XYZ file of C-alpha atoms in Angstrom:
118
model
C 0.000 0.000 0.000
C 2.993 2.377 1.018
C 4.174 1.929 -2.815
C 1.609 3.665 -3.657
C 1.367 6.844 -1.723
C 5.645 6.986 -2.751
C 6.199 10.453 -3.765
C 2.442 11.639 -2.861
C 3.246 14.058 -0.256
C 0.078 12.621 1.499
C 0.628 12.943 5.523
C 0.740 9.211 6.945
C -0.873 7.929 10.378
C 0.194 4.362 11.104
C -1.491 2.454 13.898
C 0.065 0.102 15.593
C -2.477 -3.199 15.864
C -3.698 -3.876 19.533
C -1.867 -7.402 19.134
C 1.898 -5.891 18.702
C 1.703 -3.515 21.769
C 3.036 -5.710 24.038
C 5.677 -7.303 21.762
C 6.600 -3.187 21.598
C 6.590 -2.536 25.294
C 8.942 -5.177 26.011
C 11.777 -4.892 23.363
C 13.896 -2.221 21.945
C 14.630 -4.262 19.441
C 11.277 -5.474 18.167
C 10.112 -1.749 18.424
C 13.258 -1.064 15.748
C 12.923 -3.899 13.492
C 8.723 -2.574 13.527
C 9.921 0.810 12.543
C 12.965 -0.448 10.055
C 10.338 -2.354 7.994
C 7.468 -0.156 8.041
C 9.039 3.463 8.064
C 12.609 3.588 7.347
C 11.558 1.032 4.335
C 9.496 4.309 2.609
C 11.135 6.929 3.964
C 11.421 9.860 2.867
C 9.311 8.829 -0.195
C 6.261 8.434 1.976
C 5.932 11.001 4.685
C 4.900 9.803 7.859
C 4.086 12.082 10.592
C 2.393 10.349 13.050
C 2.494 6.575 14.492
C -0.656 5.471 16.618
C -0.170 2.627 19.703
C -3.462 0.768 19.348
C -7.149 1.336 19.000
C -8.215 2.478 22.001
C -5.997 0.060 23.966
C -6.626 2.207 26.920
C -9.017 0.837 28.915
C -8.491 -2.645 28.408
C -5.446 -5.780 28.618
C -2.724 -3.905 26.600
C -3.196 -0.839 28.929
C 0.029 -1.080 30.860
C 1.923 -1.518 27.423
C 1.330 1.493 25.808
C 3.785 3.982 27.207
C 6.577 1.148 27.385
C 5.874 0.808 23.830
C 5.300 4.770 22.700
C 8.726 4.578 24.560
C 10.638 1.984 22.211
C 9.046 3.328 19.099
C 10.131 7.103 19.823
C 13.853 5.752 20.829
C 13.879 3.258 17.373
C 13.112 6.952 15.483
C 15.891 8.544 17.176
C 18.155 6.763 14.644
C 18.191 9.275 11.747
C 16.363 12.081 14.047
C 13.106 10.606 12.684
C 11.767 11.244 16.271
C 11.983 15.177 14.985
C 9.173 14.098 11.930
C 7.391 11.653 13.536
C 4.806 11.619 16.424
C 4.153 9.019 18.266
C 1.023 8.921 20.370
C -2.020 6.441 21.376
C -5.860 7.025 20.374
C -7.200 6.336 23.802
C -11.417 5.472 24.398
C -13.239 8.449 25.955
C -14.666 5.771 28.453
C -11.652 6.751 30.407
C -13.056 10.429 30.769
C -14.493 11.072 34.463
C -16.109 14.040 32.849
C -15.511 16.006 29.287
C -16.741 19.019 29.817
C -15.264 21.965 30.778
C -11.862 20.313 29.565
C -9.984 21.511 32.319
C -12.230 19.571 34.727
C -10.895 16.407 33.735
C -8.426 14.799 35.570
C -5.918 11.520 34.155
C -5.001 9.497 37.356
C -3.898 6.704 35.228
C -1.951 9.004 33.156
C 2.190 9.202 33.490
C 3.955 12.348 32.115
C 7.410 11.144 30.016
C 9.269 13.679 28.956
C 12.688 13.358 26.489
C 15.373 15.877 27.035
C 17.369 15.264 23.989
């Protein structure tokens, strides 16, 4: 599918499938060889700029995983400064809102703040 969209200038979200989340969380190396065959394989032909852990994996099993793996995937970009391009974030189910409105009422207890200083 990527062939297609070579050249394109079309801006790219990739989602990560629920299933490889935990694979991701737990190895470095897995999260490299993940973006080695499905980002640095296109690049810069196909312009990715964001890469999304799961389908609303938060609430449910592959929870815990997804800031181990947003983790690994944003160190595997680092290689080539790819990290400066591409995003990586998680699309997370609004079931975990205590309440949406006003915004700034809302509150993330389950939520852990990561920050890179490179």
């Amino acid at each position: 599918m990527f062939e297609a969209l070579r050249g394109s200038g079309i801006q790219i979200l990739l989602g990560v499938n629920d299933a490889n989340i935990e694979q991701l969380a737990q190895s470095y190396t897995i999260a490299n060889d993940w973006v080695e065959k499905n980002i640095r394989s296109y690049w810069p032909d196909v312009h990715f700029r964001y890469i999304a852990v799961g389908n609303e994996a938060i609430p449910n099993s592959y929870a815990s995983f997804v800031l181990p793996a947003i983790e690994n995937l944003h160190s595997a970009l680092s290689y080539g400064e790819l990290w400066q391009r591409i995003k990586v974030t998680a699309i997370i189910s609004p079931s975990v809102l205590d309440s949406c409105f006003p915004p700034s009422a809302e509150f993330f207890p389950w939520l852990s703040l990561h920050h890179d200083h490179r």
